[in-house]
Each structure stands twice: as C-alpha cells, then as structure tokens.
PDB file of C-alpha atoms in Angstrom:
ATOM      1  CA  UNK A   1      12.839   3.484 -12.424  1.00 70.00           C
ATOM      2  CA  UNK A   2      10.307   0.611 -13.208  1.00 82.00           C
ATOM      3  CA  UNK A   3      11.857  -2.649 -12.516  1.00 89.00           C
ATOM      4  CA  UNK A   4      11.164  -6.346 -11.548  1.00 90.00           C
ATOM      5  CA  UNK A   5      13.360  -4.885  -8.260  1.00 91.00           C
ATOM      6  CA  UNK A   6      11.127  -2.090  -7.465  1.00 92.00           C
ATOM      7  CA  UNK A   7       7.903  -3.873  -8.543  1.00 93.00           C
ATOM      8  CA  UNK A   8       8.828  -6.776  -5.668  1.00 94.00           C
ATOM      9  CA  UNK A   9       9.626  -3.940  -2.981  1.00 95.00           C
ATOM     10  CA  UNK A  10       6.421  -2.103  -3.392  1.00 95.00           C
ATOM     11  CA  UNK A  11       4.455  -5.421  -3.254  1.00 94.00           C
ATOM     12  CA  UNK A  12       6.366  -6.733  -0.454  1.00 94.00           C
ATOM     13  CA  UNK A  13       5.613  -3.354   1.542  1.00 95.00           C
ATOM     14  CA  UNK A  14       2.083  -2.730   0.370  1.00 94.00           C
ATOM     15  CA  UNK A  15       0.513  -6.159  -1.107  1.00 84.00           C
ATOM     16  CA  UNK A  16      -0.760  -7.520   2.663  1.00 81.00           C
ATOM     17  CA  UNK A  17      -1.458  -4.252   4.551  1.00 87.00           C
ATOM     18  CA  UNK A  18      -4.174  -4.602   7.233  1.00 84.00           C
ATOM     19  CA  UNK A  19      -5.333  -1.946   9.698  1.00 90.00           C
ATOM     20  CA  UNK A  20      -3.530  -2.430  12.926  1.00 76.00           C
ATOM     21  CA  UNK A  21      -0.216  -3.091  11.291  1.00 76.00           C
ATOM     22  CA  UNK A  22       2.187  -0.126  10.593  1.00 86.00           C
ATOM     23  CA  UNK A  23       1.567   1.245   7.359  1.00 94.00           C
ATOM     24  CA  UNK A  24       4.747   1.244   5.130  1.00 95.00           C
ATOM     25  CA  UNK A  25       4.874   3.311   2.250  1.00 96.00           C
ATOM     26  CA  UNK A  26       5.762   2.065  -1.174  1.00 96.00           C
ATOM     27  CA  UNK A  27       8.581   4.475  -1.520  1.00 96.00           C
ATOM     28  CA  UNK A  28      11.044   5.490   1.517  1.00 96.00           C
ATOM     29  CA  UNK A  29      12.268   9.022   1.278  1.00 95.00           C
ATOM     30  CA  UNK A  30      15.691   7.883   1.021  1.00 93.00           C
ATOM     31  CA  UNK A  31      18.388   8.005  -1.735  1.00 88.00           C
ATOM     32  CA  UNK A  32      18.316   5.012  -4.049  1.00 86.00           C
ATOM     33  CA  UNK A  33      14.490   4.677  -3.635  1.00 89.00           C
ATOM     34  CA  UNK A  34      13.186   8.530  -3.869  1.00 86.00           C
ATOM     35  CA  UNK A  35      13.566   9.874  -7.641  1.00 83.00           C
ATOM     36  CA  UNK A  36      17.064  11.982  -7.880  1.00 80.00           C
ATOM     37  CA  UNK A  37      15.217  15.151  -8.550  1.00 79.00           C
ATOM     38  CA  UNK A  38      12.980  14.694  -5.629  1.00 81.00           C
ATOM     39  CA  UNK A  39      13.041  16.893  -2.391  1.00 89.00           C
ATOM     40  CA  UNK A  40      12.506  14.505   0.119  1.00 93.00           C
ATOM     41  CA  UNK A  41      11.286  14.979   3.620  1.00 94.00           C
ATOM     42  CA  UNK A  42      10.438  12.733   6.667  1.00 96.00           C
ATOM     43  CA  UNK A  43       7.963  14.161   9.271  1.00 96.00           C
ATOM     44  CA  UNK A  44       7.759  12.685  12.533  1.00 94.00           C
ATOM     45  CA  UNK A  45       4.032  12.407  13.533  1.00 94.00           C
ATOM     46  CA  UNK A  46       2.806  12.416  17.147  1.00 91.00           C
ATOM     47  CA  UNK A  47      -0.969  11.909  15.987  1.00 93.00           C
ATOM     48  CA  UNK A  48      -0.084   8.704  13.706  1.00 94.00           C
ATOM     49  CA  UNK A  49       3.046   7.628  15.947  1.00 92.00           C
ATOM     50  CA  UNK A  50       5.493   7.013  12.960  1.00 94.00           C
ATOM     51  CA  UNK A  51       7.437   8.792  10.454  1.00 95.00           C
ATOM     52  CA  UNK A  52       5.763   9.870   6.755  1.00 97.00           C
ATOM     53  CA  UNK A  53       8.114   9.564   3.700  1.00 97.00           C
ATOM     54  CA  UNK A  54       7.343  12.421   1.692  1.00 98.00           C
ATOM     55  CA  UNK A  55       8.963  13.311  -1.759  1.00 96.00           C
ATOM     56  CA  UNK A  56       8.512  16.951  -2.312  1.00 95.00           C
ATOM     57  CA  UNK A  57       8.007  20.075  -0.702  1.00 96.00           C
ATOM     58  CA  UNK A  58       4.262  20.231  -1.572  1.00 98.00           C
ATOM     59  CA  UNK A  59       4.057  16.699  -0.149  1.00 98.00           C
ATOM     60  CA  UNK A  60       5.174  18.262   2.920  1.00 98.00           C
ATOM     61  CA  UNK A  61       3.182  21.233   3.041  1.00 98.00           C
ATOM     62  CA  UNK A  62      -0.475  19.425   2.497  1.00 99.00           C
ATOM     63  CA  UNK A  63       0.810  16.472   4.980  1.00 99.00           C
ATOM     64  CA  UNK A  64       1.350  19.255   7.616  1.00 98.00           C
ATOM     65  CA  UNK A  65      -1.880  20.885   6.803  1.00 99.00           C
ATOM     66  CA  UNK A  66      -3.625  17.432   6.876  1.00 99.00           C
ATOM     67  CA  UNK A  67      -2.137  16.608  10.245  1.00 98.00           C
ATOM     68  CA  UNK A  68      -3.574  19.897  11.518  1.00 98.00           C
ATOM     69  CA  UNK A  69      -6.861  18.939  10.574  1.00 98.00           C
ATOM     70  CA  UNK A  70      -8.469  17.101  13.978  1.00 97.00           C
ATOM     71  CA  UNK A  71     -10.841  14.968  11.753  1.00 98.00           C
ATOM     72  CA  UNK A  72      -7.989  13.320   9.958  1.00 98.00           C
ATOM     73  CA  UNK A  73      -6.954   9.877  11.699  1.00 97.00           C
ATOM     74  CA  UNK A  74      -4.661   8.654   9.339  1.00 97.00           C
ATOM     75  CA  UNK A  75      -2.514   9.118   6.378  1.00 98.00           C
ATOM     76  CA  UNK A  76      -1.305   6.806   3.460  1.00 98.00           C
ATOM     77  CA  UNK A  77       1.655   8.231   1.701  1.00 98.00           C
ATOM     78  CA  UNK A  78       3.267   6.526  -1.281  1.00 97.00           C
ATOM     79  CA  UNK A  79       0.229   4.399  -1.460  1.00 98.00           C
ATOM     80  CA  UNK A  80       0.366   1.656  -4.187  1.00 97.00           C
ATOM     81  CA  UNK A  81      -3.060   1.412  -6.685  1.00 98.00           C
ATOM     82  CA  UNK A  82      -3.637  -1.972  -7.281  1.00 97.00           C
ATOM     83  CA  UNK A  83      -3.538  -3.366 -10.520  1.00 97.00           C
ATOM     84  CA  UNK A  84      -6.606  -6.035  -9.961  1.00 97.00           C
ATOM     85  CA  UNK A  85      -9.550  -5.263  -8.042  1.00 97.00           C
ATOM     86  CA  UNK A  86      -8.773  -4.883  -4.573  1.00 96.00           C
ATOM     87  CA  UNK A  87     -10.778  -4.171  -0.965  1.00 96.00           C
ATOM     88  CA  UNK A  88     -11.709  -0.448  -0.204  1.00 97.00           C
ATOM     89  CA  UNK A  89      -8.879   1.050   1.624  1.00 97.00           C
ATOM     90  CA  UNK A  90     -11.246   1.607   5.038  1.00 97.00           C
ATOM     91  CA  UNK A  91     -11.998  -2.033   4.908  1.00 96.00           C
ATOM     92  CA  UNK A  92     -11.200  -3.557   8.204  1.00 94.00           C
ATOM     93  CA  UNK A  93     -10.882  -0.476  10.041  1.00 96.00           C
ATOM     94  CA  UNK A  94     -12.652  -0.418  13.326  1.00 95.00           C
ATOM     95  CA  UNK A  95     -14.343   2.754  12.415  1.00 95.00           C
ATOM     96  CA  UNK A  96     -15.608   1.228   9.631  1.00 95.00           C
ATOM     97  CA  UNK A  97     -16.853  -2.380  10.325  1.00 92.00           C
ATOM     98  CA  UNK A  98     -20.449  -1.630  10.131  1.00 91.00           C
ATOM     99  CA  UNK A  99     -20.374   0.148   6.787  1.00 94.00           C
ATOM    100  CA  UNK A 100     -21.100  -1.258   3.130  1.00 94.00           C
ATOM    101  CA  UNK A 101     -17.768  -0.222   1.172  1.00 97.00           C
ATOM    102  CA  UNK A 102     -17.490  -0.359  -2.566  1.00 97.00           C
ATOM    103  CA  UNK A 103     -14.162  -2.061  -3.742  1.00 97.00           C
ATOM    104  CA  UNK A 104     -11.417  -0.527  -5.953  1.00 98.00           C
ATOM    105  CA  UNK A 105     -11.564  -1.230  -9.418  1.00 96.00           C
ATOM    106  CA  UNK A 106      -8.226  -1.967 -10.155  1.00 97.00           C
ATOM    107  CA  UNK A 107      -5.727  -0.098 -12.662  1.00 98.00           C
ATOM    108  CA  UNK A 108      -5.950  -2.334 -15.310  1.00 98.00           C
ATOM    109  CA  UNK A 109      -9.672  -2.186 -15.589  1.00 98.00           C
ATOM    110  CA  UNK A 110      -9.447   1.628 -14.969  1.00 98.00           C
ATOM    111  CA  UNK A 111      -6.988   2.264 -17.624  1.00 97.00           C
ATOM    112  CA  UNK A 112      -8.935   0.028 -20.114  1.00 97.00           C
ATOM    113  CA  UNK A 113     -11.782   2.248 -19.771  1.00 96.00           C
ATOM    114  CA  UNK A 114     -10.315   5.425 -20.717  1.00 97.00           C
ATOM    115  CA  UNK A 115      -7.879   4.355 -23.456  1.00 96.00           C
ATOM    116  CA  UNK A 116      -4.567   4.283 -21.317  1.00 96.00           C
ATOM    117  CA  UNK A 117      -1.932   1.864 -21.942  1.00 95.00           C
ATOM    118  CA  UNK A 118      -0.846   0.329 -18.687  1.00 97.00           C
ATOM    119  CA  UNK A 119       2.837   0.491 -17.311  1.00 95.00           C
ATOM    120  CA  UNK A 120       4.421  -3.026 -17.268  1.00 95.00           C
ATOM    121  CA  UNK A 121       7.589  -4.779 -16.289  1.00 93.00           C
ATOM    122  CA  UNK A 122       9.238  -7.756 -17.346  1.00 93.00           C
ATOM    123  CA  UNK A 123       9.361 -10.305 -14.277  1.00 89.00           C
ATOM    124  CA  UNK A 124      10.755 -13.967 -14.315  1.00 86.00           C
ATOM    125  CA  UNK A 125       8.561 -16.359 -13.025  1.00 82.00           C
ATOM    126  CA  UNK A 126       9.058 -19.363 -10.340  1.00 81.00           C
ATOM    127  CA  UNK A 127       9.700 -21.893 -13.516  1.00 83.00           C
ATOM    128  CA  UNK A 128      12.503 -19.631 -14.841  1.00 82.00           C
ATOM    129  CA  UNK A 129      10.271 -18.233 -17.473  1.00 85.00           C
ATOM    130  CA  UNK A 130       9.960 -14.513 -18.780  1.00 90.00           C
ATOM    131  CA  UNK A 131       6.414 -12.699 -19.152  1.00 90.00           C
ATOM    132  CA  UNK A 132       4.898  -9.316 -18.537  1.00 92.00           C
ATOM    133  CA  UNK A 133       3.489  -8.201 -15.380  1.00 93.00           C
ATOM    134  CA  UNK A 134       1.509  -5.188 -14.345  1.00 95.00           C
ATOM    135  CA  UNK A 135       3.557  -2.293 -12.998  1.00 96.00           C
ATOM    136  CA  UNK A 136       1.541  -0.252  -9.949  1.00 97.00           C
ATOM    137  CA  UNK A 137       1.132   2.990  -9.621  1.00 97.00           C
ATOM    138  CA  UNK A 138       1.710   5.237  -6.690  1.00 97.00           C
ATOM    139  CA  UNK A 139      -0.624   7.879  -5.264  1.00 97.00           C
ATOM    140  CA  UNK A 140       0.851  10.919  -3.312  1.00 97.00           C
ATOM    141  CA  UNK A 141      -1.375  10.961  -0.119  1.00 99.00           C
ATOM    142  CA  UNK A 142      -4.836   9.118   0.807  1.00 99.00           C
ATOM    143  CA  UNK A 143      -6.301  10.727   4.061  1.00 99.00           C
ATOM    144  CA  UNK A 144      -8.557   9.319   6.055  1.00 98.00           C
ATOM    145  CA  UNK A 145     -11.121  11.322   8.348  1.00 98.00           C
ATOM    146  CA  UNK A 146     -13.907  10.920  10.831  1.00 97.00           C
ATOM    147  CA  UNK A 147     -16.050  13.756  11.749  1.00 94.00           C
ATOM    148  CA  UNK A 148     -18.151  13.282  14.868  1.00 92.00           C
ATOM    149  CA  UNK A 149     -21.631  11.560  14.313  1.00 90.00           C
ATOM    150  CA  UNK A 150     -20.531  11.025  10.554  1.00 94.00           C
ATOM    151  CA  UNK A 151     -19.264   7.685   8.770  1.00 95.00           C
ATOM    152  CA  UNK A 152     -15.344   7.842   8.293  1.00 98.00           C
ATOM    153  CA  UNK A 153     -14.470   8.471   4.572  1.00 98.00           C
ATOM    154  CA  UNK A 154     -11.415   9.028   2.712  1.00 98.00           C
ATOM    155  CA  UNK A 155      -9.994  11.468   0.239  1.00 99.00           C
ATOM    156  CA  UNK A 156      -7.278  11.258  -2.627  1.00 99.00           C
ATOM    157  CA  UNK A 157      -4.679  13.822  -2.774  1.00 99.00           C
ATOM    158  CA  UNK A 158      -2.831  14.359  -5.927  1.00 98.00           C
ATOM    159  CA  UNK A 159      -0.054  16.853  -4.975  1.00 97.00           C
ATOM    160  CA  UNK A 160       1.953  19.043  -7.678  1.00 95.00           C
ATOM    161  CA  UNK A 161       4.519  22.170  -7.367  1.00 91.00           C
ATOM    162  CA  UNK A 162       2.240  24.090  -9.609  1.00 90.00           C
ATOM    163  CA  UNK A 163      -1.574  23.712 -11.026  1.00 88.00           C
ATOM    164  CA  UNK A 164       0.283  23.439 -14.129  1.00 80.00           C
ATOM    165  CA  UNK A 165       2.242  20.283 -13.767  1.00 84.00           C
ATOM    166  CA  UNK A 166      -1.071  18.482 -13.744  1.00 76.00           C
ATOM    167  CA  UNK A 167      -1.750  19.792 -17.570  1.00 70.00           C
ATOM    168  CA  UNK A 168       1.902  18.247 -18.777  1.00 63.00           C
ATOM    169  CA  UNK A 169       4.356  15.851 -17.516  1.00 73.00           C
ATOM    170  CA  UNK A 170       8.227  17.284 -17.680  1.00 66.00           C
ATOM    171  CA  UNK A 171       6.879  20.542 -18.202  1.00 65.00           C
ATOM    172  CA  UNK A 172      10.132  22.253 -17.649  1.00 63.00           C
ATOM    173  CA  UNK A 173      11.910  20.421 -20.261  1.00 69.00           C
ATOM    174  CA  UNK A 174      12.753  21.889 -23.708  1.00 68.00           C
ATOM    175  CA  UNK A 175      10.695  19.600 -26.519  1.00 63.00           C
ATOM    176  CA  UNK A 176       9.331  19.725 -29.528  1.00 72.00           C
ATOM    177  CA  UNK A 177       5.082  20.475 -30.324  1.00 74.00           C
ATOM    178  CA  UNK A 178       4.728  16.756 -30.813  1.00 68.00           C
ATOM    179  CA  UNK A 179       6.509  15.669 -27.954  1.00 67.00           C
ATOM    180  CA  UNK A 180       4.615  18.249 -25.568  1.00 71.00           C
ATOM    181  CA  UNK A 181       1.278  17.145 -26.834  1.00 72.00           C
ATOM    182  CA  UNK A 182       2.323  13.230 -25.918  1.00 79.00           C
ATOM    183  CA  UNK A 183       3.278  14.530 -22.416  1.00 75.00           C
ATOM    184  CA  UNK A 184      -0.126  16.493 -22.305  1.00 82.00           C
ATOM    185  CA  UNK A 185      -1.848  13.505 -23.359  1.00 85.00           C
ATOM    186  CA  UNK A 186       0.047  11.484 -20.992  1.00 88.00           C
ATOM    187  CA  UNK A 187      -0.556  13.886 -17.935  1.00 88.00           C
ATOM    188  CA  UNK A 188      -4.189  13.901 -18.824  1.00 92.00           C
ATOM    189  CA  UNK A 189      -4.699  10.007 -18.919  1.00 94.00           C
ATOM    190  CA  UNK A 190      -2.532   9.740 -15.365  1.00 96.00           C
ATOM    191  CA  UNK A 191      -4.974  11.973 -13.577  1.00 95.00           C
ATOM    192  CA  UNK A 192      -7.823  10.269 -14.950  1.00 96.00           C
ATOM    193  CA  UNK A 193      -6.647   6.766 -14.233  1.00 98.00           C
ATOM    194  CA  UNK A 194      -6.400   7.566 -10.533  1.00 98.00           C
ATOM    195  CA  UNK A 195      -9.545   9.487 -10.275  1.00 98.00           C
ATOM    196  CA  UNK A 196     -11.330   6.676 -11.845  1.00 98.00           C
ATOM    197  CA  UNK A 197      -9.833   4.143  -9.477  1.00 98.00           C
ATOM    198  CA  UNK A 198     -10.634   6.037  -6.560  1.00 99.00           C
ATOM    199  CA  UNK A 199     -14.365   6.949  -7.638  1.00 98.00           C
ATOM    200  CA  UNK A 200     -14.976   3.485  -8.277  1.00 98.00           C
ATOM    201  CA  UNK A 201     -14.943   3.011  -4.452  1.00 98.00           C
ATOM    202  CA  UNK A 202     -16.532   6.462  -3.864  1.00 98.00           C
ATOM    203  CA  UNK A 203     -13.573   8.082  -3.163  1.00 98.00           C
ATOM    204  CA  UNK A 204     -12.819  11.956  -4.440  1.00 98.00           C
ATOM    205  CA  UNK A 205      -9.478  12.874  -5.915  1.00 98.00           C
ATOM    206  CA  UNK A 206      -8.581  16.518  -5.337  1.00 98.00           C
ATOM    207  CA  UNK A 207      -5.655  17.941  -7.228  1.00 97.00           C
ATOM    208  CA  UNK A 208      -3.280  20.221  -5.084  1.00 98.00           C
ATOM    209  CA  UNK A 209      -0.538  22.537  -5.482  1.00 96.00           C
ATOM    210  CA  UNK A 210       1.484  25.460  -3.894  1.00 97.00           C
ATOM    211  CA  UNK A 211      -0.943  27.867  -5.510  1.00 96.00           C
ATOM    212  CA  UNK A 212      -3.963  26.447  -3.845  1.00 98.00           C
ATOM    213  CA  UNK A 213      -2.294  27.125  -0.267  1.00 98.00           C
ATOM    214  CA  UNK A 214      -1.002  30.809   1.322  1.00 98.00           C
ATOM    215  CA  UNK A 215       2.396  31.141   1.842  1.00 98.00           C
ATOM    216  CA  UNK A 216       2.054  32.504   5.333  1.00 98.00           C
ATOM    217  CA  UNK A 217       0.144  29.119   6.457  1.00 98.00           C
ATOM    218  CA  UNK A 218       2.683  27.420   4.899  1.00 98.00           C
ATOM    219  CA  UNK A 219       5.412  28.916   6.459  1.00 98.00           C
ATOM    220  CA  UNK A 220       3.163  29.092  10.083  1.00 98.00           C
ATOM    221  CA  UNK A 221       2.606  25.188   9.859  1.00 98.00           C
ATOM    222  CA  UNK A 222       6.019  24.411   9.183  1.00 98.00           C
ATOM    223  CA  UNK A 223       7.300  26.314  12.228  1.00 97.00           C
ATOM    224  CA  UNK A 224       4.565  25.115  14.840  1.00 97.00           C
ATOM    225  CA  UNK A 225       4.818  21.340  13.318  1.00 97.00           C
ATOM    226  CA  UNK A 226       8.850  21.419  13.899  1.00 94.00           C
ATOM    227  CA  UNK A 227       7.974  21.608  17.720  1.00 95.00           C
ATOM    228  CA  UNK A 228       4.700  20.137  17.865  1.00 94.00           C
ATOM    229  CA  UNK A 229       5.945  16.576  19.470  1.00 90.00           C
ATOM    230  CA  UNK A 230       9.017  17.812  21.428  1.00 93.00           C
ATOM    231  CA  UNK A 231       9.102  15.959  24.881  1.00 93.00           C
ATOM    232  CA  UNK A 232       9.046  18.587  27.682  1.00 95.00           C
ATOM    233  CA  UNK A 233      10.551  17.490  31.173  1.00 94.00           C
ATOM    234  CA  UNK A 234       9.013  20.314  32.972  1.00 95.00           C
ATOM    235  CA  UNK A 235       6.335  19.265  35.417  1.00 95.00           C
ATOM    236  CA  UNK A 236       3.069  18.952  34.141  1.00 95.00           C
ATOM    237  CA  UNK A 237       1.050  21.405  36.489  1.00 97.00           C
ATOM    238  CA  UNK A 238       3.255  23.944  35.854  1.00 97.00           C
ATOM    239  CA  UNK A 239       3.147  23.592  32.345  1.00 97.00           C
ATOM    240  CA  UNK A 240      -0.829  23.623  32.966  1.00 97.00           C
ATOM    241  CA  UNK A 241      -0.306  27.326  34.702  1.00 97.00           C
ATOM    242  CA  UNK A 242       2.165  28.451  32.049  1.00 97.00           C
ATOM    243  CA  UNK A 243      -0.708  27.657  29.349  1.00 98.00           C
ATOM    244  CA  UNK A 244      -3.476  29.363  31.269  1.00 98.00           C
ATOM    245  CA  UNK A 245      -1.229  32.072  31.489  1.00 98.00           C
ATOM    246  CA  UNK A 246      -0.757  32.254  28.008  1.00 98.00           C
ATOM    247  CA  UNK A 247      -4.621  32.253  27.347  1.00 97.00           C
ATOM    248  CA  UNK A 248      -5.017  35.309  29.740  1.00 97.00           C
ATOM    249  CA  UNK A 249      -2.090  37.199  27.594  1.00 97.00           C
ATOM    250  CA  UNK A 250      -3.317  35.946  23.949  1.00 97.00           C
ATOM    251  CA  UNK A 251      -6.563  37.821  24.833  1.00 95.00           C
ATOM    252  CA  UNK A 252      -5.357  40.865  26.497  1.00 97.00           C
ATOM    253  CA  UNK A 253      -2.772  41.356  23.597  1.00 96.00           C
ATOM    254  CA  UNK A 254       0.385  40.602  25.766  1.00 97.00           C
ATOM    255  CA  UNK A 255       3.379  39.077  23.775  1.00 98.00           C
ATOM    256  CA  UNK A 256       3.622  35.226  24.945  1.00 98.00           C
ATOM    257  CA  UNK A 257       7.288  35.542  24.799  1.00 98.00           C
ATOM    258  CA  UNK A 258       7.270  38.043  27.826  1.00 98.00           C
ATOM    259  CA  UNK A 259       5.673  34.887  29.970  1.00 97.00           C
ATOM    260  CA  UNK A 260       8.038  32.451  28.289  1.00 98.00           C
ATOM    261  CA  UNK A 261      10.949  34.796  29.406  1.00 98.00           C
ATOM    262  CA  UNK A 262       9.377  35.239  33.200  1.00 97.00           C
ATOM    263  CA  UNK A 263       8.586  31.569  33.796  1.00 97.00           C
ATOM    264  CA  UNK A 264      12.269  30.542  32.352  1.00 96.00           C
ATOM    265  CA  UNK A 265      13.833  33.241  34.679  1.00 96.00           C
ATOM    266  CA  UNK A 266      12.209  31.452  37.745  1.00 95.00           C
ATOM    267  CA  UNK A 267      12.046  28.041  36.823  1.00 95.00           C
ATOM    268  CA  UNK A 268      14.810  27.583  34.077  1.00 94.00           C
ATOM    269  CA  UNK A 269      14.499  25.725  30.636  1.00 95.00           C
ATOM    270  CA  UNK A 270      13.288  28.708  28.965  1.00 95.00           C
ATOM    271  CA  UNK A 271      13.459  26.991  25.565  1.00 96.00           C
ATOM    272  CA  UNK A 272      10.800  24.405  26.838  1.00 97.00           C
ATOM    273  CA  UNK A 273       8.260  27.141  27.776  1.00 98.00           C
ATOM    274  CA  UNK A 274       8.708  28.706  23.976  1.00 97.00           C
ATOM    275  CA  UNK A 275       8.354  25.330  22.575  1.00 98.00           C
ATOM    276  CA  UNK A 276       4.964  24.888  24.654  1.00 98.00           C
ATOM    277  CA  UNK A 277       3.807  28.224  23.062  1.00 98.00           C
ATOM    278  CA  UNK A 278       3.986  26.610  19.560  1.00 98.00           C
ATOM    279  CA  UNK A 279       2.738  23.302  20.909  1.00 98.00           C
ATOM    280  CA  UNK A 280      -0.276  25.073  22.469  1.00 98.00           C
ATOM    281  CA  UNK A 281      -0.953  26.928  18.680  1.00 98.00           C
ATOM    282  CA  UNK A 282      -0.698  23.312  17.289  1.00 98.00           C
ATOM    283  CA  UNK A 283      -3.246  21.813  19.565  1.00 95.00           C
ATOM    284  CA  UNK A 284      -5.738  24.717  19.166  1.00 94.00           C
ATOM    285  CA  UNK A 285      -5.502  26.064  22.774  1.00 95.00           C
ATOM    286  CA  UNK A 286      -4.514  29.099  21.227  1.00 97.00           C
ATOM    287  CA  UNK A 287      -6.692  29.928  18.452  1.00 96.00           C
ATOM    288  CA  UNK A 288      -4.181  31.937  16.267  1.00 98.00           C
ATOM    289  CA  UNK A 289      -4.770  33.447  13.167  1.00 98.00           C
ATOM    290  CA  UNK A 290      -2.328  31.401  10.841  1.00 98.00           C
ATOM    291  CA  UNK A 291      -2.845  33.843   7.983  1.00 98.00           C
ATOM    292  CA  UNK A 292      -0.786  36.165   9.842  1.00 97.00           C
ATOM    293  CA  UNK A 293       2.895  35.484  10.646  1.00 97.00           C
ATOM    294  CA  UNK A 294       3.387  34.420  14.132  1.00 98.00           C
ATOM    295  CA  UNK A 295       5.877  36.023  16.214  1.00 97.00           C
ATOM    296  CA  UNK A 296       5.784  35.112  19.628  1.00 97.00           C
ATOM    297  CA  UNK A 297       7.767  38.419  20.438  1.00 97.00           C
ATOM    298  CA  UNK A 298       4.356  40.402  19.296  1.00 97.00           C
ATOM    299  CA  UNK A 299       0.579  40.207  20.338  1.00 97.00           C
ATOM    300  CA  UNK A 300      -0.560  36.721  18.601  1.00 97.00           C
ATOM    301  CA  UNK A 301      -3.586  37.885  16.450  1.00 96.00           C
ATOM    302  CA  UNK A 302      -6.893  36.088  17.085  1.00 96.00           C
ATOM    303  CA  UNK A 303      -7.959  33.806  14.300  1.00 95.00           C
ATOM    304  CA  UNK A 304     -10.719  35.385  12.328  1.00 91.00           C
ATOM    305  CA  UNK A 305     -11.062  32.200   9.920  1.00 91.00           C
ATOM    306  CA  UNK A 306     -10.006  28.655  11.247  1.00 94.00           C
ATOM    307  CA  UNK A 307      -7.547  27.200   8.584  1.00 97.00           C
ATOM    308  CA  UNK A 308      -9.372  24.033   8.203  1.00 97.00           C
ATOM    309  CA  UNK A 309     -12.751  25.664   7.759  1.00 97.00           C
ATOM    310  CA  UNK A 310     -11.137  28.035   4.924  1.00 97.00           C
ATOM    311  CA  UNK A 311      -9.700  24.867   3.028  1.00 98.00           C
ATOM    312  CA  UNK A 312     -12.804  22.565   3.907  1.00 97.00           C
ATOM    313  CA  UNK A 313     -13.354  21.518   0.521  1.00 98.00           C
ATOM    314  CA  UNK A 314      -9.578  20.041   0.268  1.00 98.00           C
ATOM    315  CA  UNK A 315     -11.251  17.472   3.140  1.00 98.00           C
ATOM    316  CA  UNK A 316     -14.823  17.243   1.546  1.00 97.00           C
ATOM    317  CA  UNK A 317     -16.038  13.823   0.959  1.00 96.00           C
ATOM    318  CA  UNK A 318     -18.134  15.572  -1.918  1.00 93.00           C
ATOM    319  CA  UNK A 319     -16.960  18.762  -3.998  1.00 84.00           C
ATOM    320  CA  UNK A 320     -18.682  21.993  -2.400  1.00 74.00           C
TER     321      UNK A 320
END
C-alpha cells in the first residue's frame, strides 16, 4: 500500500546500497509487508549467502532457475526503481570497475517520456509542511551475470503468473468494458515504464511467466534446490568416494538410491547420502536431464539439452 511509512521503509532499505554490503529488498516476504494476496516465499541461497524474499510462486520458480545458472553471481529481488537519475546497478562492483556504465534515467523522466502519471504520496517535511513526493516502483528480479572472458551485465526479469497478466491489471476481477480498457492501458504503461527505465542504462527487460518454463523443470529445480545447501557431517573423502560411485552408476544406468542405501547400511546416515545425490545434480557433477522427472530409485536420464542453454534467451544481454 502506498503511504509515507512504506516510502520511508523502501528508501531506508534501498536508498544507499553499495556493493560489498548485504542487499536488503524493498519488501520482505512477511505478513504486513507483502501484498495480502501474495504467495510469499523465502529461499536460502548458498551461492548468495543470504535469504531471498519472493512474493509469488513464479518469482520462486525463476529465482531457482537463475541460481542454477553458474553465470549468475547476484540477484536483487524487490528492487527499487529510482525516481531520479541514478548510477548503473553494476556501479562499484569489483567486476565492473573498468567499465563505462550508462546511468539510469529515473522513473519520473521515463514516465514523462511515455505519457504516464507517476505514482506519488503526500509526505510531511522536516518543517512540518505537507507536499507530494514521487513514490518508487519496484521490480521483481534484477539478475547479474558474468560469463568467462566477457564483461558482467544485468538483465531485468518482470515476472507474472500468466502471460495474459502482462496485458491487463486485476485480470481476474469482474469489471466493465471501460474499467478493462483502463486496466489494460495501465498494464501497458507500467511495462513500458520499467523497460524504458532499464533500457536507458543498456539493460534488457524480459517478461516471464509460468507459461515460459516446462513444469517438469520447475518440479525438478524445486526438488534439488531444497537440499542444495544442507550441511553434511560425513567425512569429506567418504562423500567424494560416494560421488565418484554415483558417476559410474549414472553412466551404466544404475539407480543412485541403491548406492545410497548400500553406503547408508555401511556408514549410517543414509539421508545424507541421499541429499548428496541431489547436491551433485545441483552442482552439475551429475549431468541429469531436468526435462525428465528425477526419480532416484530409477536410473537417472542423461541430459540431452542443458536446461540453462535451453532457456538462454532469458539470460541473454540482448534478445536472441
């Protein structure tokens, strides 16, 4: 909800971000902050070393996909779009120190360019006067990537449940034809605002929904992510031997659960050996086909197409 209180909270969390500090999203995935209709989720990422705050199932799905990409080194969720001109999101990052980065236009200027009325809120100044202030819009996911031998870059992901949600705000509500027309216009302007804002700094915006990703991939990523950072107390050499055996089993078509059971019977802690299977898949030690359901009591299917390569357009600096 737009208010002076939420404006202050957003600015306190996002106004002075510098690389090297812990990123703090503008909205936390907790009651009282997230919209009431949100399906909030918090993901603990070993790669980022922090908890990500996500406001919908689609955001969770695409965050897990991004974290699975080795090229992704940072994700900023619920990120403020600055009303006034601002430095490029990569400004100050060690990987980008030698780059010439274009600044962001600012949403006030972007809104003016596309003929959109910018959100605003009444605030009380330090001398007690009340005045209008621009209220910041928030983006879903800004992902940062670094490919070997290439400069780092950012891609903005705008995420919805369905591709049709990009076309009309409050699409599920009963409304008149005039209300529908206005909601479609608002949806279009909001998309153009964010695209214009990021394009001013050379950052591509990609609109993504659950229509764009295979539900089997979604299920598999959720399954392996759940165990990807589970601490294992077993001896490291024993785990290495187990992983080596898993690779042999993988190529001869032996179900990995059989090896986990055998190691568990000998060394105990069978659940840790099972977790190691999923961690080896997450870490790509086992190149499993994520377009087939992962069932460890069955032979794992070798990847015919690497999932990140299949969805490479999502991550590309320019449209493919």
